[in-house]
mmCIF file of C-alpha atoms in Angstrom:
data_model
loop_
_atom_site.group_PDB
_atom_site.id
_atom_site.type_symbol
_atom_site.label_atom_id
_atom_site.label_comp_id
_atom_site.label_asym_id
_atom_site.label_seq_id
_atom_site.Cartn_x
_atom_site.Cartn_y
_atom_site.Cartn_z
ATOM 1 C CA GLN C 235 0.000 0.000 0.000
ATOM 2 C CA VAL C 236 0.970 3.618 -0.547
ATOM 3 C CA GLN C 237 -0.159 6.621 1.468
ATOM 4 C CA LEU C 238 -0.005 10.160 0.135
ATOM 5 C CA VAL C 239 -0.545 13.334 2.136
ATOM 6 C CA GLU C 240 -0.684 16.716 0.427
ATOM 7 C CA SER C 241 -0.123 20.092 2.014
ATOM 8 C CA GLY C 242 0.611 23.667 1.014
ATOM 9 C CA GLY C 243 -2.578 24.814 -0.658
ATOM 10 C CA GLY C 244 -4.151 28.165 0.039
ATOM 11 C CA SER C 245 -5.365 31.417 -1.435
ATOM 12 C CA VAL C 246 -3.175 33.755 -3.423
ATOM 13 C CA GLN C 247 -3.574 36.651 -5.820
ATOM 14 C CA ALA C 248 -2.871 36.286 -9.502
ATOM 15 C CA GLY C 249 0.847 36.392 -10.194
ATOM 16 C CA GLY C 250 1.658 34.893 -6.821
ATOM 17 C CA SER C 251 3.283 31.584 -5.912
ATOM 18 C CA LEU C 252 2.528 28.516 -3.851
ATOM 19 C CA ARG C 253 4.398 25.295 -3.177
ATOM 20 C CA LEU C 254 2.538 22.063 -2.703
ATOM 21 C CA SER C 255 4.053 19.079 -0.939
ATOM 22 C CA CYS C 256 3.183 15.403 -1.159
ATOM 23 C CA ALA C 257 4.626 13.136 1.509
ATOM 24 C CA ALA C 258 4.628 9.502 0.431
ATOM 25 C CA SER C 259 4.996 6.273 2.343
ATOM 26 C CA GLY C 260 4.678 2.612 1.491
ATOM 27 C CA TYR C 261 6.396 0.312 -0.959
ATOM 28 C CA ALA C 262 8.547 2.443 -3.248
ATOM 29 C CA TYR C 263 7.959 0.299 -6.339
ATOM 30 C CA PHE C 264 4.314 1.381 -6.428
ATOM 31 C CA ARG C 265 5.168 5.079 -6.276
ATOM 32 C CA ASP C 266 8.101 5.410 -8.662
ATOM 33 C CA CYS C 267 5.900 7.760 -10.691
ATOM 34 C CA MET C 268 4.437 10.654 -8.727
ATOM 35 C CA GLY C 269 1.935 12.954 -10.345
ATOM 36 C CA TRP C 270 -0.004 16.095 -9.558
ATOM 37 C CA PHE C 271 -3.554 16.431 -10.840
ATOM 38 C CA ARG C 272 -6.159 19.125 -10.406
ATOM 39 C CA GLN C 273 -9.900 19.329 -10.624
ATOM 40 C CA ALA C 274 -11.915 22.508 -10.864
ATOM 41 C CA PRO C 275 -15.665 22.521 -10.158
ATOM 42 C CA GLY C 276 -17.567 21.041 -13.081
ATOM 43 C CA LYS C 277 -14.423 19.936 -14.887
ATOM 44 C CA GLU C 278 -12.556 16.697 -15.387
ATOM 45 C CA ARG C 279 -9.524 15.898 -13.272
ATOM 46 C CA GLU C 280 -6.462 16.729 -15.352
ATOM 47 C CA GLY C 281 -2.790 15.959 -15.122
ATOM 48 C CA VAL C 282 -0.577 18.895 -14.215
ATOM 49 C CA ALA C 283 2.882 17.367 -13.819
ATOM 50 C CA ALA C 284 4.619 14.112 -13.013
ATOM 51 C CA ILE C 285 8.073 12.906 -12.077
ATOM 52 C CA TYR C 286 9.656 9.501 -12.447
ATOM 53 C CA THR C 287 11.482 9.454 -9.156
ATOM 54 C CA PRO C 288 14.276 6.943 -9.932
ATOM 55 C CA GLY C 289 15.616 9.080 -12.765
ATOM 56 C CA GLY C 290 14.059 12.462 -12.172
ATOM 57 C CA VAL C 291 12.381 12.658 -15.584
ATOM 58 C CA THR C 292 9.587 15.210 -15.490
ATOM 59 C CA TYR C 293 6.413 15.776 -17.476
ATOM 60 C CA TYR C 294 4.191 18.853 -17.670
ATOM 61 C CA ALA C 295 0.868 19.868 -19.088
ATOM 62 C CA ASP C 296 1.191 22.587 -21.712
ATOM 63 C CA SER C 297 -0.918 24.918 -19.589
ATOM 64 C CA VAL C 298 1.662 25.007 -16.796
ATOM 65 C CA LYS C 299 4.977 24.690 -18.640
ATOM 66 C CA GLY C 300 7.350 27.439 -17.636
ATOM 67 C CA ARG C 301 5.303 28.302 -14.537
ATOM 68 C CA PHE C 302 5.174 25.100 -12.485
ATOM 69 C CA THR C 303 8.078 22.907 -11.428
ATOM 70 C CA ILE C 304 7.840 19.407 -9.995
ATOM 71 C CA SER C 305 10.720 18.185 -7.871
ATOM 72 C CA GLN C 306 11.548 15.575 -5.269
ATOM 73 C CA ASP C 307 13.423 15.115 -2.024
ATOM 74 C CA ASN C 308 14.243 11.429 -1.856
ATOM 75 C CA ALA C 309 15.475 11.628 1.731
ATOM 76 C CA LYS C 310 12.044 12.873 2.791
ATOM 77 C CA ASN C 311 10.010 10.786 0.320
ATOM 78 C CA THR C 312 8.375 14.032 -0.694
ATOM 79 C CA VAL C 313 7.428 15.479 -4.049
ATOM 80 C CA TYR C 314 6.845 19.199 -4.517
ATOM 81 C CA LEU C 315 4.961 21.314 -6.989
ATOM 82 C CA GLN C 316 6.274 24.862 -7.134
ATOM 83 C CA MET C 317 3.639 27.036 -8.765
ATOM 84 C CA ASN C 318 4.652 30.500 -9.951
ATOM 85 C CA SER C 319 2.827 33.167 -11.924
ATOM 86 C CA LEU C 320 -0.465 31.716 -10.798
ATOM 87 C CA LYS C 321 -3.599 32.547 -12.753
ATOM 88 C CA PRO C 322 -7.268 32.435 -11.727
ATOM 89 C CA GLU C 323 -7.707 29.451 -14.047
ATOM 90 C CA ASP C 324 -5.272 27.500 -11.859
ATOM 91 C CA THR C 325 -7.911 27.481 -9.127
ATOM 92 C CA ALA C 326 -8.741 23.860 -8.323
ATOM 93 C CA MET C 327 -8.385 21.046 -5.861
ATOM 94 C CA TYR C 328 -4.906 19.619 -6.354
ATOM 95 C CA TYR C 329 -4.243 15.931 -5.836
ATOM 96 C CA CYS C 330 -1.072 13.932 -5.519
ATOM 97 C CA ALA C 331 -1.101 10.495 -7.128
ATOM 98 C CA ALA C 332 1.239 7.548 -7.504
ATOM 99 C CA ARG C 333 1.790 4.639 -9.864
ATOM 100 C CA GLY C 334 4.640 2.318 -10.725
ATOM 101 C CA GLN C 335 5.671 3.800 -14.083
ATOM 102 C CA CYS C 336 5.004 7.167 -15.682
ATOM 103 C CA GLY C 337 4.633 5.585 -19.097
ATOM 104 C CA GLY C 338 5.872 8.543 -21.129
ATOM 105 C CA GLY C 339 2.893 9.848 -23.035
ATOM 106 C CA SER C 340 0.407 8.316 -20.602
ATOM 107 C CA TRP C 341 1.666 10.187 -17.558
ATOM 108 C CA GLY C 342 -1.440 12.345 -17.437
ATOM 109 C CA LEU C 343 -4.052 9.562 -17.536
ATOM 110 C CA ARG C 344 -5.654 9.604 -14.111
ATOM 111 C CA GLN C 345 -7.122 6.116 -14.493
ATOM 112 C CA LEU C 346 -3.613 4.644 -14.509
ATOM 113 C CA TYR C 347 -2.776 5.965 -11.043
ATOM 114 C CA SER C 348 -3.477 3.556 -8.207
ATOM 115 C CA TYR C 349 -2.990 5.772 -5.184
ATOM 116 C CA TRP C 350 -4.353 9.225 -4.400
ATOM 117 C CA GLY C 351 -4.058 11.780 -1.666
ATOM 118 C CA GLN C 352 -6.961 13.659 -0.136
ATOM 119 C CA GLY C 353 -6.326 16.852 -2.075
ATOM 120 C CA THR C 354 -5.446 20.422 -1.186
ATOM 121 C CA GLN C 355 -7.324 23.491 -2.386
ATOM 122 C CA VAL C 356 -5.618 26.215 -4.406
ATOM 123 C CA THR C 357 -7.545 29.429 -5.010
ATOM 124 C CA VAL C 358 -6.168 32.220 -7.184
ATOM 125 C CA SER C 359 -7.993 35.527 -7.186
ATOM 126 C CA SER C 360 -7.744 38.175 -9.884
#
């Protein structure tokens, strides 16, 4: 089993920054790929970024490239999502998720992730 606990959400004005954290525990093999997803009210849950932790390969949605950075601290079993230049359209519940492999082009498919955190709310005001 894998447990994921997110933290770091909050409210910020447009142009501001937030850093989300996802602390992971459990068998490492099942969480080699760590992803961040978000879901706004009335919308589908979408992939934001992912990292393949053994090699550090990262993946990003086009909508966040250049603004968000996913990183990891292996000693703390924690993955971060640094979000800069936030926009009102970034407002959503953000979820951390884990699976064994990132699968290249399939990194953003939520149905392939086996483990999910409880989510943390990010609100960006204009």
